[in-house]
Short mmCIF file of C-alpha atoms in Angstrom, two decimals:
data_model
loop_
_atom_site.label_atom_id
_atom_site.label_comp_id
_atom_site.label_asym_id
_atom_site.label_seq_id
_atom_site.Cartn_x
_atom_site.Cartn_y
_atom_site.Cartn_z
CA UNK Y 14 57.22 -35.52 20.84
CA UNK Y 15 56.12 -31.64 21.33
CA UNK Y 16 53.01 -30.88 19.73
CA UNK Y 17 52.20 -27.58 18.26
CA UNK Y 18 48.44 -25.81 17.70
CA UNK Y 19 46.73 -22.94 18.43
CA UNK Y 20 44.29 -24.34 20.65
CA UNK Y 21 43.13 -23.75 24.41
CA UNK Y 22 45.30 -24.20 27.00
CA UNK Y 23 45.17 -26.87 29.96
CA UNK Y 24 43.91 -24.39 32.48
CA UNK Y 25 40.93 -23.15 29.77
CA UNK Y 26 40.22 -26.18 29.28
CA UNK Y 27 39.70 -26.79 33.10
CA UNK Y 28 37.90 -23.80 33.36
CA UNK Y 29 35.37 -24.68 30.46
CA UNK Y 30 34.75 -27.82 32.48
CA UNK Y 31 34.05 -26.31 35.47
CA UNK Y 32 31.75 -23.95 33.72
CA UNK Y 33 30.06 -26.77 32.09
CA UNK Y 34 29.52 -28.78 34.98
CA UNK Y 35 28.27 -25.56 37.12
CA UNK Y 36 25.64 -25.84 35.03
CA UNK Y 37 24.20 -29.79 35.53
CA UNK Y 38 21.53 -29.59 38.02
CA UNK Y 39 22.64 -31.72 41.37
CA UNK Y 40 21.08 -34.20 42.81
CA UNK Y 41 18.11 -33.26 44.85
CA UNK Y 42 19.31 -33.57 48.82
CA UNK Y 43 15.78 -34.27 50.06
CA UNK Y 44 12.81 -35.72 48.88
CA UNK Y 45 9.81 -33.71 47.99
CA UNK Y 46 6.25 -34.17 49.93
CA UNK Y 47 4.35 -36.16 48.40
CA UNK Y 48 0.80 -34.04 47.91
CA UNK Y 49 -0.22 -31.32 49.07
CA UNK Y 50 -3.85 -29.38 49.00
CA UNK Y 51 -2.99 -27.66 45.47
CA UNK Y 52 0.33 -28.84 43.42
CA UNK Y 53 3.29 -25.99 43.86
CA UNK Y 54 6.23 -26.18 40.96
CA UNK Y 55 9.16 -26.30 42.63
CA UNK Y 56 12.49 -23.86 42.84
CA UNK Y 57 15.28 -25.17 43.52
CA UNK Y 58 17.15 -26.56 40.19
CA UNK Y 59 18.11 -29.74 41.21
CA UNK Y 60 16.77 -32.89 39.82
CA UNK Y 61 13.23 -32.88 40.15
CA UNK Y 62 13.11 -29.65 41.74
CA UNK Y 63 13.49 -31.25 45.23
CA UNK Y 64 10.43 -28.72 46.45
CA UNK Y 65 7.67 -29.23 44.36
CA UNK Y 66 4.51 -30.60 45.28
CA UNK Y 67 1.67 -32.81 43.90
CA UNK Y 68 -1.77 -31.72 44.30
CA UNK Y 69 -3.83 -33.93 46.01
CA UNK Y 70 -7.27 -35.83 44.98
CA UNK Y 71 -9.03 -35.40 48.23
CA UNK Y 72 -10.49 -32.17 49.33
CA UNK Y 73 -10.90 -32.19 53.17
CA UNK Y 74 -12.40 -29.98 55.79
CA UNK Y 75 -13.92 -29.85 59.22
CA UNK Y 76 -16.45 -27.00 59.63
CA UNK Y 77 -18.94 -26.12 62.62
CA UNK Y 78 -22.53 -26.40 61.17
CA UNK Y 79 -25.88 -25.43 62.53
CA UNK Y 80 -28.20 -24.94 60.05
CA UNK Y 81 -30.27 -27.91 58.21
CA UNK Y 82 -28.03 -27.87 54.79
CA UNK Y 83 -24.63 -26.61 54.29
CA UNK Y 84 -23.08 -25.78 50.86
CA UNK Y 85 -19.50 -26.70 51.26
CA UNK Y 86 -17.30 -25.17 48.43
CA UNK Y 87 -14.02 -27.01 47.82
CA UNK Y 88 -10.98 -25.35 48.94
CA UNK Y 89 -9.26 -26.15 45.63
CA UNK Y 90 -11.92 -26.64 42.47
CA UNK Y 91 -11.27 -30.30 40.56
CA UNK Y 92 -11.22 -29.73 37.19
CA UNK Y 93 -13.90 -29.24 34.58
CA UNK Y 94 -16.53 -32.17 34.05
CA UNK Y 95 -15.28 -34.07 37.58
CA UNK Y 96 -17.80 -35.15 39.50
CA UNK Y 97 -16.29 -36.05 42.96
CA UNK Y 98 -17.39 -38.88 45.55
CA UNK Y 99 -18.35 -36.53 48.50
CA UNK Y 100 -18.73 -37.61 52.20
CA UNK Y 101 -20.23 -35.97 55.36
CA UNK Y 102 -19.55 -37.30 59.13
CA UNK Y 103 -20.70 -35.67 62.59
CA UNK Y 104 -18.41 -35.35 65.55
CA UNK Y 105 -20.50 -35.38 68.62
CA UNK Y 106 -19.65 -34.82 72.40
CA UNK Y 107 -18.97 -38.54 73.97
CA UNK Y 108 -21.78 -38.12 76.02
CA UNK Y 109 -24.35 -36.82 73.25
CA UNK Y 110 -27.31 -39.05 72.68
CA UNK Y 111 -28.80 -37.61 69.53
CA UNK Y 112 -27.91 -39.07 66.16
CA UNK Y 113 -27.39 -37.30 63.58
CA UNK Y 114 -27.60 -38.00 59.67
CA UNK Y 115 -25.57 -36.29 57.05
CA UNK Y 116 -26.64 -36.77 53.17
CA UNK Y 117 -25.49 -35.37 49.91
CA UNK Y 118 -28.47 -32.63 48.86
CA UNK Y 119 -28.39 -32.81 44.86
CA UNK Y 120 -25.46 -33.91 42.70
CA UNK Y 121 -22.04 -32.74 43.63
CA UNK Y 122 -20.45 -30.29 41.20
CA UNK Y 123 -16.31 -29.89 40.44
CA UNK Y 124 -16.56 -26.83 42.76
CA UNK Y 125 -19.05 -27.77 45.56
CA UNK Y 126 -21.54 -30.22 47.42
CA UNK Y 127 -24.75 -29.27 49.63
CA UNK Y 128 -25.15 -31.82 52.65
CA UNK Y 129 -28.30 -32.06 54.56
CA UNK Y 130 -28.03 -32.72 58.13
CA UNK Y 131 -30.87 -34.03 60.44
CA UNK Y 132 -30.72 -34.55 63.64
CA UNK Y 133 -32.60 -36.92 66.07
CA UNK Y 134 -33.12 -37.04 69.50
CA UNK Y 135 -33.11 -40.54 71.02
CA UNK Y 136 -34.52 -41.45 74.44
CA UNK Y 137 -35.54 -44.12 76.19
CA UNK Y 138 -38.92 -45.16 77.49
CA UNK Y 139 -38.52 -46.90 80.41
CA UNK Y 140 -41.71 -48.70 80.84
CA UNK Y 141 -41.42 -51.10 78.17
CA UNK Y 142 -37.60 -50.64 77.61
CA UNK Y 143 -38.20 -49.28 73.90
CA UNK Y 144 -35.80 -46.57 72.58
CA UNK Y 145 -37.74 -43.79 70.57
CA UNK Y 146 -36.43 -41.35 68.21
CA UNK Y 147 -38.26 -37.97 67.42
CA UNK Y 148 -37.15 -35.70 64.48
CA UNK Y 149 -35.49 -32.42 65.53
CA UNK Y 150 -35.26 -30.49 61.90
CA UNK Y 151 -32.16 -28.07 62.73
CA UNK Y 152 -29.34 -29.66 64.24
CA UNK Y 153 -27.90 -27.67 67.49
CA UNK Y 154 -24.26 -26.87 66.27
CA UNK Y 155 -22.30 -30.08 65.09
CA UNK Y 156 -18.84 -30.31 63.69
CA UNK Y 157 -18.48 -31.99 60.17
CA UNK Y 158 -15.65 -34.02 58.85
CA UNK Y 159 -16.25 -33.13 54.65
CA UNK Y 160 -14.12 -34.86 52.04
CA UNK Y 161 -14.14 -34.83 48.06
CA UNK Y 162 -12.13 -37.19 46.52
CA UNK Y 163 -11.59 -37.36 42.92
CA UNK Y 164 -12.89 -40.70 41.21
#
């Protein structure tokens, strides 16, 4: 039986295949990272845009300090009305012997938090065995460990 028409022929109709399919996004040959600092929308058109990123919830940093407050200002701002859960630890030398204490100065904002950092010296009286702390108001330089996570 011969059919007769006027439509396309088996090689256009290969071709507008090929050109349709050309155009479905492929599968993605590598997952993306997981978070990063600040979300990036990815390039590459293939599902999911294998590339992109997520931006994290935590703000992190580790900054030499030696003054008695430090303002810290987020690398990346949280968004409007977040109030973030801030944290402040010191890194000392192994052999250090003063202690230091690191507090949150004021209520931390979406773009920044002011720690307070006190430092004090401990020694120990020998006499009577009794370890003694004195108040030393500026802290020689110390390294802080800062995070912001989002609630």
């Amino acid at each position: 039986m011969t059919l007769h028409g006027t439509g396309p022929s088996l090689s256009q109709v290969n071709q507008m295949v090929a050109d349709v399919t050309a155009l479905i996004p492929q599968p993605a040959t590598s997952a993306p990272p997981a978070v990063a600092d600040s979300g990036a929308q990815g390039g590459i058109a293939r599902y999911a845009m294998e590339n992109h990123t997520h931006a994290s919830k935590i703000r992190k940093s580790r900054i030499a300090v030696s003054a008695a407050t430090y303002t810290w200002t987020y690398p990346t701002p949280f968004g409007a009305g977040v109030v973030p859960i801030c944290n402040g630890i010191a890194e000392t030398a192994p052999s250090a012997t003063d202690l230091i204490n690191i507090q949150i100065d004021g209520a931390p904002t979406n773009t920044q938090c002011t720690f307070r950092i006190t430092r004090y010296q401990q020694s120990v009286v020998s006499l009577i065995g009794l370890t003694t702390l004195s108040l030393n108001g500026v802290p020689a330089s110390v390294n802080l460990h800062l995070s912001a996570m989002e609630p």
